[in-house]
Amino acid sequence: MATTATPGSRTIFRRPASHTGFWSWITTADHKKIGIMYGYTAFTFFILGGLEALLIRIQLAQPDSAFLSASEYNAMFTMHGTTMIFLFVMPVSAAFFNYLLPLMIGARDVAFPRMNAVSFWIFVFGGVFLYTSFLFGTTGPPAGGNLAEAASRLGSGPNGGWFGYAPNSGIRFSTGTVMDYWSIGLQILGLSSLISSINFIVTIFNMRAKGMKLLRMPVFVWMTTVVAFLLLFSLPIIAVALFMITFDRSFGTLFFDPSMGGDPILWQHFFWLFGHPEVYILILPAMGIVSEVLPTFSRKPLFGYPAVVFAGAAIGFMGFGVWAHHMFSSGVTPITQAAFGLSTMAIAIPTGIKIFNWIGTIWGGKVKLNTPMLFSLGFVGMFVIGGLSGVTHSIVPADWQQTDTYYIVAHFHYVLFGGAIFGLFSGLYYWFPKLTGRMYSEALGKVHFWVFFIGFNLTFGPMHWLGLNGMVRRTWVYAEETGLGPWNMAVTVGAFIIALGVLIFMINWSWSKRNGPIAPFDPWDARTLEWTMPSPTPEYNFAVNPVVTSLDDFWHKKYTEDSDGRPVRRPEAAALVAELEEVGLNPPAPIHLPNPSYYPFMVGLGMPMIGYGVIYRGAAWGIPLGIVGALIIIGSFIGWGVEPLEEPHEEHSDHADEPEPGDDHGEDA
Amino acid sequence: MAEEHALAHPTPRQYVQIAVLLAILTAIEVALYYLEQSIDAFTTSIAAPLLILLAVMKFVIVVGWFMHLRYEKSLLSKFFTTGFVAAMVLYVAVLFALGAVVLL
Amino acid sequence: MADVAHTDGHHDVHESTGIDNRKLGMWVFLSSEFMFFGALISNYMLFKGRDYSAFVPAGQSVILPRELYDIPFTSVSSFVLLMSSLTMVLAHDALASGDQNRTRVWLAATGLLGSVFIGGQVFEFTEFVQQGMTLSTNPAASAFFVLTGFHGAHVFLGILMLLSLYGISKRQGGLTESQGLNVELVGLYWHFVDIIWIVIFTIVYLIP
Ligand SMILES: [Cu+2]
């Protein structure tokens, strides 16, 4: 404890002490609480993004509809994409990482608990900042075309698409402030993800339990690792690009203004250099979840664990080499087209390996079709369709036909909804008992799956032929004579069926959380370390630091194999589980935990203040507000610097376990 | 951890010597710049590789000795090199795709 | 930001790699900074070679950053930043040998040299603006200012961290072991900012 005995640890605030109630959530540094907050916040944004999608679909249900104005439509499709990507799928994945990563590798917390809280609060304030565009944003005088009407509040969201293509997003064509909200908001959100990626990398490399070698880590942890590296190396690129657009808009630089010698194609390169790895950032967490769910419900080990891990790493690596396939119609050279067409075909190989391994896992297993398993199977099926339509884009001339049509929309929704979101819901059901200590309603869960499955395919299936028939993206009306009306109506009906599915999920979740039957200790007869703990997980996670001797350690402690290789439950398994439960609830020695802190919240609070300062630098209060925001952040970090992580003079400051000498300090990178 | 101290860190005196070396390298860089400016035969295409070589030397010295990377576990070098190489490869590819002349 | 001093050292659990969490985190962060500065540098490389004569009013000439460089001046400020790496490493060394006073002296010296560098950059920018090159002159000028400006912002952040360490040490009469690691971390950050300048000095200033 020598290192925390700080002289003069008095700080500006009294340290928060309580472990329950409102303030305990604001000040927590517990990865599980942060994970839960990530989850609920992300789900709130999921509802918002979903409502935006429904408005889009009402508008497009009929030809020549006047339900939304053009500017409202622009704001809706921009914010639908931005919300679902940056405010739902990424943070809900972060929720899983936060909650599960330490549990799966046998750690008491992440490497930097308070930095973890910083990530979360920056995310919350960044998301809220982005959405305040609807309250305060202006679209400016119309630049001509069809935008001749004054924008309503609904039309005052960012409106340049989630990709924010220059020069449309530049000051010349977007004279109002809404794209400032977008560029600065994403900058803040990116900072949050960058911090958490560093945190997760250090956690994975440094905090593993004894014996948890890298190739004994669950596949979900491996996919977290790959995602963290993708974030680490791709976020700085978008940070620079967003700084450039912000400077173009606010401080008169000319990077993307072709009328002054700037280069809009540079934006596209930087954006997609980030944007394609981003696609894998969205899908890999779901792949990790599915790789945990399929073996558990097939009662077989994951088929070809090293291949799945290696394929995941290969996807991450190759994901940086395919970005220009988003730009085939942007006038890139033939060499670039050929090179990126080939690399795009090549990246299908590791993805295909994973699909085969998942099928191999189910093959011959004793499959139990519980809700998580249904969603995982749905993931595999839908992702195959989305992956195959994706490969068609690598054929450059075909891509020219498909670009900017609903075919593309169909493709990436099969990957990101049929893939990522099905996988994430699979995880939500799978770990629900761990999170709450109760079981969800299996019947409602299955209804949710089938409603989702039907609604999803009705929504996004017809988009393939709508697109190939010439229905263009990002356009708020289409003419009656195109004949696209009937299928569009079907798509809209499908979208509302999806909304019904979400409603069923919410009812199931909120009811079961309080009233569901008490979940057994290890309800799925699972394989990974988080199931060796009581549910809900106690604050200290592991009562005794675990020691791991093999991949799927928990499973091997419960099961052995007969002569045909079939799993046979060991007679002592029940006693083992009972003992784990007993020990888990009664730690033999006191355990000290990171203390809560106000500073992470303060750091988050400072971020949007700087953002408003930049946007409203012309107003008398603008620059002062920004400076105050910066001072809050700097002051918080200084206060933090003198505040020890664990309170030195607390009663229970003994170590439960001293680090043992001679642990495997191998640099098994 | 005995293996970490197998290589002794430099003494303050050695740090000063390293800094002098860095200063000399910088002086050579500036001298090369002026040679390139004043002598016609000494073209940019000759000077530039030399300048880059000198910059690489300074880079390696600062990273290796001042940042102690040569005394650290190899995992840190792996992270650091990955970032550096990834940045080089990706941005050269971007500049190539944009039709810009790379470096020279 | 992740690079600001903090004390999240978690001594409860052993570190699988044998490297302190904070130190590993700093190196991971620095590896991602290559992507950040790489983007800014390649941005400058792209725009410096382009022809902007079509975009200036007839009769005016294009002002490019390289025509305004004051190499002797920049050489001196590069030298100053290089020497600040020396004082930084001496601060770390002094702390390792337990000399708190000498640590503070070298921390202050590093901050001072950094401030001289920033002062030089402010002077250079003012000079360029007076000679007619601003953020809005052409994309090459924009890229120059944004690249060197973000580098300067990193130096500025480093100075803030040095000042905080100095202040904490002064107030407490020395740095604890855990805070001492922060000296090493700030040092890593500081040297990294220095190597980025080594690259910028060569490929932005010296190679025309
Ligand atoms: Cu892509």
XYZ file of C-alpha atoms in Angstrom, chain A:
669
model
C 0.000 0.000 0.000
C 3.082 2.189 0.063
C 2.203 3.912 -3.156
C -1.071 5.483 -2.116
C 0.070 7.022 1.160
C -0.015 10.465 -0.352
C 0.911 13.441 1.744
C -1.778 16.059 1.542
C -4.514 14.126 -0.193
C -7.058 16.813 0.582
C -8.942 17.676 -2.574
C -11.417 20.279 -3.691
C -14.371 18.017 -3.111
C -14.925 15.620 -0.286
C -14.656 12.196 -1.691
C -17.972 10.576 -2.437
C -18.531 7.681 -0.104
C -21.860 5.997 -0.697
C -22.154 2.848 -2.771
C -25.849 3.115 -3.544
C -28.239 5.764 -4.748
C -28.006 8.456 -7.383
C -24.559 9.814 -6.531
C -23.043 6.368 -6.451
C -23.840 6.098 -10.156
C -22.479 9.524 -10.988
C -19.220 8.884 -9.180
C -18.729 5.173 -9.675
C -15.519 3.671 -10.959
C -16.893 0.115 -10.942
C -16.680 -1.405 -14.403
C -20.000 -3.223 -13.943
C -21.938 -0.110 -13.013
C -20.271 1.777 -15.855
C -21.164 -1.064 -18.190
C -24.801 -0.940 -17.109
C -24.906 2.825 -17.577
C -23.357 2.430 -21.028
C -26.068 -0.060 -21.840
C -29.025 2.036 -20.730
C -27.677 5.234 -22.291
C -26.977 3.470 -25.562
C -30.433 1.931 -25.545
C -31.980 5.368 -25.086
C -30.154 6.514 -28.177
C -31.293 3.317 -29.919
C -34.886 4.424 -29.332
C -34.109 7.869 -30.740
C -32.354 6.417 -33.764
C -35.246 4.023 -34.244
C -37.813 6.823 -34.129
C -35.797 8.645 -36.761
C -35.872 5.518 -38.903
C -39.657 5.259 -38.495
C -40.093 8.871 -39.620
C -37.953 8.121 -42.668
C -40.084 5.089 -43.413
C -43.387 6.958 -43.029
C -42.083 9.524 -45.487
C -41.040 6.876 -48.013
C -44.105 4.647 -47.624
C -45.808 6.421 -50.494
C -44.588 8.237 -53.580
C -44.393 12.041 -53.503
C -45.088 12.131 -49.802
C -45.119 15.444 -47.955
C -44.895 14.019 -44.440
C -41.356 15.328 -43.975
C -39.747 18.292 -45.663
C -36.493 17.766 -47.506
C -34.462 19.372 -44.731
C -36.207 17.269 -42.093
C -35.514 14.159 -44.127
C -31.835 15.091 -44.392
C -31.594 15.539 -40.637
C -33.409 12.237 -40.058
C -31.189 10.046 -42.233
C -28.037 11.759 -40.991
C -28.933 11.380 -37.357
C -30.315 7.869 -37.821
C -26.937 6.711 -39.141
C -24.853 8.759 -36.732
C -26.937 7.662 -33.748
C -27.035 3.982 -34.553
C -23.297 3.805 -35.211
C -21.755 6.160 -32.674
C -24.431 6.300 -30.006
C -25.842 2.794 -30.076
C -23.748 -0.012 -31.510
C -20.386 1.331 -30.337
C -21.447 2.189 -26.782
C -23.573 -0.921 -26.336
C -20.522 -2.904 -27.391
C -18.596 -0.860 -24.852
C -21.225 -1.884 -22.309
C -20.469 -5.546 -22.988
C -16.718 -4.927 -22.908
C -16.985 -3.064 -19.642
C -19.168 -5.535 -17.893
C -17.639 -8.732 -19.190
C -14.018 -8.147 -20.026
C -12.692 -8.098 -16.439
C -14.968 -10.990 -15.491
C -13.866 -13.120 -18.424
C -10.153 -12.647 -17.825
C -10.468 -12.990 -14.055
C -9.761 -9.405 -12.990
C -11.289 -7.231 -10.274
C -11.624 -4.223 -12.545
C -10.218 -2.662 -15.690
C -6.694 -1.266 -15.659
C -7.814 2.352 -15.192
C -11.170 2.397 -13.390
C -11.534 6.162 -13.248
C -10.401 6.606 -16.861
C -13.169 4.146 -17.660
C -15.656 6.487 -15.999
C -14.138 9.362 -17.978
C -14.832 7.478 -21.215
C -18.411 6.954 -20.203
C -19.103 10.538 -19.169
C -17.446 11.960 -22.253
C -19.674 9.658 -24.300
C -22.828 10.814 -22.498
C -22.034 14.484 -22.789
C -20.850 14.077 -26.388
C -24.106 12.379 -27.341
C -26.223 14.978 -25.598
C -24.183 17.726 -27.241
C -24.799 16.202 -30.659
C -28.532 16.053 -30.019
C -28.755 19.635 -28.771
C -28.379 20.523 -32.423
C -32.128 19.875 -32.638
C -32.649 22.583 -30.013
C -30.109 25.227 -30.968
C -28.777 24.325 -34.408
C -29.433 26.386 -37.503
C -29.324 25.250 -41.086
C -28.608 28.738 -42.383
C -29.979 30.368 -45.511
C -30.759 27.705 -48.103
C -28.099 27.136 -50.712
C -30.697 26.684 -53.445
C -32.286 23.565 -54.871
C -35.138 22.036 -52.999
C -34.212 23.348 -49.576
C -36.000 26.616 -50.057
C -38.169 26.355 -46.953
C -37.034 27.403 -43.507
C -36.039 24.411 -41.426
C -38.214 23.318 -38.535
C -36.684 22.122 -35.258
C -36.880 18.559 -36.593
C -34.921 19.745 -39.593
C -32.267 21.388 -37.436
C -30.258 18.282 -36.780
C -26.994 17.649 -38.580
C -27.866 17.032 -42.205
C -24.752 16.055 -44.128
C -25.002 12.279 -43.804
C -23.131 10.179 -41.249
C -20.129 10.327 -43.627
C -20.256 14.139 -43.768
C -18.889 14.360 -47.306
C -17.024 17.538 -48.162
C -17.559 20.053 -49.641
C -21.261 19.618 -48.798
C -20.391 19.621 -45.094
C -18.170 22.671 -45.531
C -19.136 26.215 -44.685
C -19.924 27.094 -48.296
C -22.850 24.678 -48.578
C -23.809 24.243 -44.925
C -23.893 27.763 -43.638
C -25.679 27.079 -40.361
C -24.315 25.479 -37.234
C -25.740 21.970 -37.524
C -22.633 20.489 -39.115
C -20.539 22.093 -36.381
C -22.599 20.116 -33.892
C -21.901 17.032 -35.942
C -18.151 17.474 -36.368
C -17.493 18.562 -32.801
C -19.912 16.016 -31.362
C -18.192 13.159 -33.171
C -14.835 14.513 -32.061
C -15.961 14.272 -28.431
C -17.380 10.774 -28.938
C -14.155 9.683 -30.615
C -12.115 10.853 -27.648
C -14.284 8.732 -25.386
C -13.691 5.631 -27.500
C -9.966 6.300 -27.774
C -9.600 6.424 -24.010
C -11.572 3.236 -23.534
C -9.578 1.443 -26.242
C -6.330 2.170 -24.387
C -7.963 1.054 -21.177
C -9.139 -2.239 -22.662
C -5.790 -2.988 -24.292
C -3.919 -2.482 -21.037
C -6.540 -4.493 -19.178
C -6.250 -7.415 -21.562
C -2.480 -7.403 -21.656
C -1.906 -6.797 -17.973
C -4.817 -7.877 -15.837
C -5.370 -11.495 -16.768
C -5.741 -14.057 -14.013
C -2.979 -16.505 -13.334
C -2.773 -19.025 -16.128
C -5.036 -17.011 -18.452
C -2.647 -17.090 -21.372
C -3.590 -15.165 -24.486
C -4.709 -18.315 -26.259
C -6.871 -19.302 -23.311
C -8.908 -16.131 -23.467
C -12.557 -16.460 -24.549
C -13.184 -15.471 -28.167
C -15.233 -12.515 -26.952
C -12.134 -11.160 -25.222
C -10.147 -11.706 -28.374
C -12.646 -9.788 -30.434
C -12.535 -7.024 -27.821
C -8.785 -6.922 -28.286
C -9.075 -6.586 -32.045
C -11.741 -3.893 -31.704
C -9.600 -1.975 -29.233
C -6.686 -1.957 -31.655
C -8.936 -0.942 -34.533
C -10.202 1.963 -32.433
C -6.708 2.857 -31.342
C -5.391 3.204 -34.859
C -8.462 4.433 -36.713
C -9.825 7.079 -34.323
C -6.849 9.433 -34.671
C -7.513 9.529 -38.417
C -11.115 10.632 -38.040
C -10.006 13.001 -35.284
C -7.729 14.781 -37.740
C -10.374 14.759 -40.455
C -12.949 16.206 -38.040
C -10.491 18.832 -36.862
C -9.904 19.741 -40.506
C -13.611 20.132 -41.233
C -14.079 22.084 -38.006
C -11.205 24.383 -38.940
C -12.599 24.744 -42.455
C -15.964 25.706 -41.047
C -14.866 27.850 -38.150
C -11.385 29.204 -38.733
C -11.100 29.676 -42.467
C -8.818 26.856 -43.547
C -9.320 25.570 -47.084
C -8.650 21.839 -46.911
C -11.831 20.609 -48.554
C -12.851 23.650 -50.598
C -12.172 22.888 -54.256
C -12.850 26.464 -55.304
C -9.765 27.467 -53.327
C -7.500 24.565 -54.269
C -8.693 22.212 -51.528
C -9.397 18.546 -52.068
C -12.738 16.960 -51.087
C -11.415 13.530 -52.037
C -8.940 13.834 -49.165
C -11.921 13.898 -46.815
C -13.204 10.715 -48.377
C -9.847 8.985 -47.929
C -9.493 10.033 -44.308
C -13.115 9.295 -43.550
C -13.090 5.795 -45.010
C -9.619 5.043 -43.709
C -11.430 5.303 -40.405
C -14.831 4.244 -41.711
C -14.015 0.776 -42.911
C -12.221 -0.313 -39.730
C -15.273 1.183 -38.036
C -17.437 -1.399 -39.784
C -15.420 -4.114 -38.050
C -15.541 -2.179 -34.817
C -19.304 -2.557 -35.071
C -19.449 -6.211 -36.104
C -16.599 -7.881 -34.202
C -18.137 -7.504 -30.717
C -21.247 -9.267 -32.012
C -19.058 -11.978 -33.542
C -17.437 -12.395 -30.152
C -20.817 -12.766 -28.462
C -21.983 -15.304 -31.015
C -18.755 -17.256 -30.532
C -19.644 -17.592 -26.844
C -23.322 -18.349 -27.313
C -23.087 -21.000 -30.043
C -20.781 -23.404 -28.133
C -22.754 -22.983 -24.921
C -26.083 -23.892 -26.510
C -24.583 -26.581 -28.745
C -22.812 -28.116 -25.732
C -19.635 -28.439 -27.729
C -16.406 -26.480 -27.682
C -16.030 -23.799 -30.313
C -14.942 -25.537 -33.489
C -11.427 -24.384 -34.403
C -10.813 -21.824 -31.650
C -7.368 -20.769 -33.004
C -8.833 -20.311 -36.487
C -11.620 -18.076 -35.155
C -9.132 -15.989 -33.182
C -6.729 -15.767 -36.082
C -9.499 -14.894 -38.532
C -10.650 -12.121 -36.193
C -7.165 -10.680 -36.026
C -6.814 -11.002 -39.801
C -10.098 -9.167 -40.325
C -8.816 -6.379 -38.113
C -5.542 -6.199 -39.979
C -7.021 -6.358 -43.469
C -9.782 -3.961 -42.460
C -7.265 -1.155 -42.815
C -6.534 -2.065 -46.422
C -9.918 -1.858 -48.136
C -11.164 1.678 -47.503
C -11.199 2.893 -51.096
C -13.999 0.460 -52.039
C -16.287 3.184 -50.738
C -14.846 5.512 -53.363
C -15.022 3.575 -56.629
C -17.334 6.187 -58.059
C -15.265 9.119 -56.755
C -12.794 9.183 -59.611
C -9.977 7.177 -58.074
C -7.390 5.785 -60.461
C -7.779 2.356 -62.116
C -4.836 0.996 -60.120
C -6.541 2.025 -56.909
C -9.783 0.463 -58.083
C -8.109 -2.824 -58.953
C -6.098 -2.977 -55.733
C -9.028 -2.218 -53.464
C -11.390 -4.479 -55.403
C -8.972 -7.351 -54.815
C -8.378 -6.594 -51.160
C -12.138 -6.393 -50.627
C -12.578 -9.851 -52.099
C -9.726 -11.114 -49.946
C -11.245 -9.908 -46.698
C -14.173 -12.241 -47.326
C -11.829 -15.176 -46.657
C -11.311 -14.721 -42.892
C -14.994 -13.871 -42.568
C -15.842 -17.092 -44.374
C -13.541 -19.025 -42.036
C -15.557 -17.774 -39.102
C -18.851 -18.764 -40.680
C -17.560 -22.290 -41.289
C -16.313 -22.517 -37.719
C -19.659 -21.443 -36.337
C -21.470 -23.977 -38.478
C -18.909 -26.567 -37.399
C -19.692 -25.695 -33.795
C -23.409 -26.301 -34.195
C -22.881 -29.396 -36.340
C -23.618 -32.523 -34.347
C -24.162 -30.571 -31.150
C -27.054 -30.996 -28.760
C -28.597 -27.707 -29.794
C -30.901 -25.941 -27.327
C -32.948 -23.248 -29.028
C -33.136 -20.700 -26.234
C -33.561 -17.043 -27.129
C -29.826 -16.190 -27.168
C -29.224 -19.151 -29.466
C -32.007 -18.070 -31.822
C -30.523 -14.622 -32.115
C -27.054 -16.056 -32.698
C -28.353 -18.365 -35.405
C -30.181 -15.402 -36.897
C -26.907 -13.527 -36.835
C -25.089 -16.227 -38.767
C -27.797 -16.466 -41.412
C -28.334 -12.750 -41.920
C -24.643 -11.987 -41.820
C -23.987 -14.474 -44.612
C -26.522 -12.654 -46.810
C -25.055 -9.259 -45.939
C -21.523 -10.495 -46.451
C -22.321 -11.935 -49.865
C -24.038 -8.788 -51.090
C -21.004 -6.914 -49.752
C -18.619 -8.895 -51.907
C -20.612 -7.882 -54.963
C -19.402 -4.326 -54.352
C -15.831 -5.387 -54.921
C -16.615 -5.782 -58.624
C -16.024 -2.180 -59.609
C -18.461 -1.841 -62.540
C -21.191 -3.530 -60.501
C -20.449 -1.136 -57.668
C -20.935 1.810 -59.992
C -24.459 0.553 -60.616
C -25.193 -0.025 -56.944
C -23.608 3.053 -55.401
C -26.072 5.451 -53.822
C -28.983 3.075 -54.254
C -31.007 1.145 -51.699
C -29.023 -1.968 -52.633
C -26.213 -0.544 -50.508
C -28.674 0.279 -47.745
C -29.912 -3.314 -47.858
C -26.360 -4.664 -47.736
C -25.151 -2.777 -44.719
C -28.338 -3.291 -42.771
C -27.992 -7.031 -43.284
C -24.499 -6.711 -41.858
C -25.162 -4.198 -39.111
C -28.715 -5.057 -38.122
C -28.945 -8.697 -39.160
C -25.382 -9.029 -37.966
C -24.391 -6.665 -35.212
C -27.766 -5.994 -33.622
C -28.924 -9.623 -33.688
C -25.624 -10.546 -32.059
C -25.944 -7.830 -29.453
C -29.490 -8.875 -28.541
C -28.256 -12.440 -28.290
C -25.752 -11.170 -25.744
C -28.348 -9.140 -23.868
C -30.478 -12.255 -23.329
C -27.504 -14.498 -22.688
C -26.049 -12.373 -19.905
C -29.370 -11.123 -18.541
C -29.265 -13.622 -15.631
C -25.696 -12.599 -14.830
C -26.650 -8.936 -14.860
C -29.852 -9.141 -12.825
C -29.815 -12.447 -11.022
C -33.153 -13.280 -12.633
C -34.356 -15.048 -15.755
C -36.092 -13.284 -18.603
C -39.314 -14.678 -20.040
C -38.278 -17.287 -22.576
C -41.644 -17.109 -24.332
C -41.505 -13.358 -24.815
C -37.867 -13.685 -25.870
C -38.775 -16.145 -28.611
C -41.654 -13.960 -29.745
C -39.223 -11.051 -29.865
C -36.864 -13.057 -32.045
C -39.481 -14.114 -34.568
C -41.029 -10.647 -34.746
C -37.564 -9.219 -35.277
C -36.639 -11.839 -37.827
C -39.777 -11.320 -39.908
C -39.746 -7.545 -39.540
C -36.082 -7.357 -40.396
C -36.340 -9.368 -43.583
C -39.469 -7.560 -44.663
C -37.705 -4.229 -44.129
C -34.349 -4.870 -45.686
C -34.944 -7.729 -48.123
C -37.023 -5.698 -50.592
C -34.455 -2.920 -50.443
C -32.183 -5.101 -52.590
C -34.537 -5.007 -55.558
C -35.706 -1.477 -54.836
C -32.074 -0.438 -55.171
C -31.420 -2.460 -58.283
C -34.581 -0.935 -59.751
C -33.122 2.505 -59.260
C -34.367 3.730 -55.891
C -31.725 6.252 -54.779
C -30.537 6.855 -51.239
C -30.746 10.099 -49.301
C -33.608 11.477 -51.392
C -36.822 12.349 -49.644
C -39.301 11.634 -52.439
C -39.691 9.377 -55.449
C -42.140 9.692 -58.273
C -45.270 7.574 -58.612
C -44.273 6.518 -62.146
C -41.185 4.708 -60.873
C -43.465 1.976 -59.572
C -41.429 1.763 -56.382
C -44.398 2.492 -54.160
C -45.692 -1.005 -53.225
C -42.352 -2.410 -52.078
C -41.633 0.779 -50.171
C -44.908 0.291 -48.342
C -43.836 -3.261 -47.486
C -40.536 -1.938 -46.157
C -42.337 0.558 -43.966
C -44.605 -2.160 -42.567
C -41.486 -4.189 -41.813
C -39.941 -1.251 -39.973
C -42.961 -1.019 -37.691
C -42.816 -4.752 -37.039
C -39.194 -4.245 -35.905
C -40.394 -1.462 -33.617
C -42.930 -3.888 -32.155
C -40.099 -6.321 -31.495
C -38.160 -3.651 -29.620
C -41.254 -2.945 -27.552
C -41.592 -6.630 -26.652
C -37.950 -6.663 -25.637
C -38.399 -3.631 -23.399
C -41.421 -5.162 -21.691
C -39.597 -8.435 -21.182
C -36.521 -6.683 -19.815
C -38.207 -4.341 -17.399
C -40.676 -6.950 -16.131
C -38.174 -9.795 -15.764
C -35.608 -7.582 -14.083
C -37.906 -7.296 -11.086
C -40.264 -10.245 -11.331
C -38.467 -12.928 -13.287
C -37.715 -16.220 -11.539
C -34.439 -16.187 -9.630
C -31.725 -17.365 -11.969
C -29.657 -20.371 -10.987
C -25.974 -19.772 -10.480
C -24.894 -21.151 -13.856
C -28.147 -21.213 -15.861
C -26.663 -22.100 -19.244
C -24.116 -24.641 -18.041
C -21.578 -22.297 -19.562
C -17.866 -22.252 -20.177
C -16.401 -18.897 -19.175
C -15.284 -17.383 -15.883
C -18.131 -14.911 -15.405
C -20.408 -17.859 -14.641
C -18.249 -18.917 -11.721
C -19.532 -15.900 -9.802
C -22.816 -15.198 -8.058
C -25.471 -13.304 -10.062
C -25.630 -10.368 -9.994
C -21.898 -10.124 -9.751
C -20.722 -8.771 -6.395
C -18.849 -5.490 -6.439
C -15.486 -7.160 -5.922
C -16.069 -9.677 -8.753
C -13.957 -12.619 -7.662
C -13.893 -13.466 -3.991
C -10.653 -15.293 -4.674
C -8.511 -14.512 -7.673
C -9.103 -17.373 -10.092
C -6.431 -19.601 -11.541
C -6.969 -20.888 -15.048
C -5.480 -24.079 -16.407
C -7.033 -24.382 -19.858
C -9.254 -22.852 -22.473
C -12.892 -23.106 -21.297
C -11.565 -23.844 -17.830
C -14.955 -23.803 -16.121
C -16.382 -26.298 -18.598
C -13.515 -28.722 -18.147
C -13.995 -28.570 -14.409
C -17.597 -29.642 -14.905
C -17.257 -32.034 -17.845
C -15.080 -34.840 -19.048
C -15.312 -36.812 -22.292
C -16.365 -40.358 -22.935
C -14.549 -42.582 -25.400
C -16.510 -41.122 -28.336
C -15.558 -37.572 -27.401
C -19.003 -36.730 -26.072
C -19.137 -34.514 -22.990
C -20.007 -36.278 -19.752
C -20.827 -34.283 -16.666
C -18.467 -35.054 -13.816
C -20.229 -36.339 -10.706
C -18.556 -33.682 -8.571
C -19.732 -30.800 -10.823
C -22.767 -29.930 -8.719
C -20.683 -29.750 -5.561
C -18.131 -27.560 -7.338
C -20.793 -25.082 -8.451
C -22.314 -24.982 -4.968
C -18.913 -24.303 -3.478
C -18.196 -21.530 -5.972
C -21.458 -19.874 -5.033
C -20.703 -20.153 -1.336
C -17.189 -18.708 -1.690
C -18.306 -16.075 -4.188
C -20.715 -14.549 -1.697
C -18.326 -14.738 1.233
C -14.862 -13.520 0.337
C -12.372 -15.004 2.762
C -10.353 -11.790 3.013
C -11.255 -8.107 2.717
C -10.927 -6.733 -0.802
C -10.253 -3.121 -1.535
C -11.788 -1.444 -4.526
C -11.259 1.785 -6.411
C -13.074 4.592 -4.669
C -15.698 6.637 -6.470
C -14.707 10.054 -7.779
C -16.449 13.184 -9.039
C -13.701 14.057 -11.481
C -14.668 11.778 -14.390
C -18.102 13.391 -14.501
C -16.500 16.838 -14.416
C -14.186 15.956 -17.302
C -17.188 14.892 -19.351
C -19.047 18.052 -18.429
C -16.212 20.242 -19.678
C -16.244 18.738 -23.179
C -19.497 20.153 -24.606
C -18.669 23.509 -23.034
C -15.613 23.683 -25.264
C -17.787 22.596 -28.180
C -20.310 25.380 -27.592
C -17.407 27.778 -27.139
C -16.145 26.974 -30.619
C -19.570 27.167 -32.254
C -20.650 30.380 -30.532
C -17.226 32.044 -30.479
C -18.902 35.093 -32.033
C -21.176 35.616 -29.028
C -19.917 37.444 -25.961
C -20.311 34.327 -23.806
C -18.914 31.840 -26.330
C -15.182 31.984 -25.773
C -15.454 32.419 -21.986
C -17.663 29.315 -21.838
C -15.099 27.330 -23.797
C -12.309 28.508 -21.503
C -14.317 27.574 -18.429
C -14.877 24.124 -19.949
C -11.164 23.683 -20.576
C -10.350 24.831 -17.047
C -12.850 22.369 -15.578
C -11.142 19.564 -17.473
C -7.621 20.625 -16.531
C -8.622 21.261 -12.920
C -10.296 17.857 -12.707
C -7.176 16.115 -13.905
C -5.018 18.014 -11.446
C -7.416 17.225 -8.614
C -7.376 13.647 -9.799
C -3.585 13.629 -9.823
C -3.481 14.248 -6.082
C -6.450 12.007 -5.268
C -5.329 8.438 -4.676
C -7.227 5.643 -6.368
C -7.939 3.859 -3.129
C -8.410 5.720 0.091
C -5.267 5.045 2.128
C -6.784 5.212 5.596
C -9.798 3.031 5.117
C -10.394 0.108 7.402
C -10.181 -2.620 4.853
C -7.092 -1.513 3.028
C -5.374 -4.872 3.450
C -4.607 -6.812 0.384
C -6.679 -9.848 -0.253
C -3.913 -11.251 -2.333
C -0.401 -10.048 -2.641
C 1.088 -10.375 -6.105
C 2.964 -13.615 -6.060
C 6.501 -13.635 -7.322
C 7.245 -15.876 -10.230
C 3.970 -15.461 -12.043
C 4.104 -15.921 -15.745
C 5.623 -12.605 -16.682
C 6.056 -13.796 -20.202
C 5.707 -11.221 -22.929
C 3.396 -13.497 -24.805
C 2.261 -10.789 -27.149
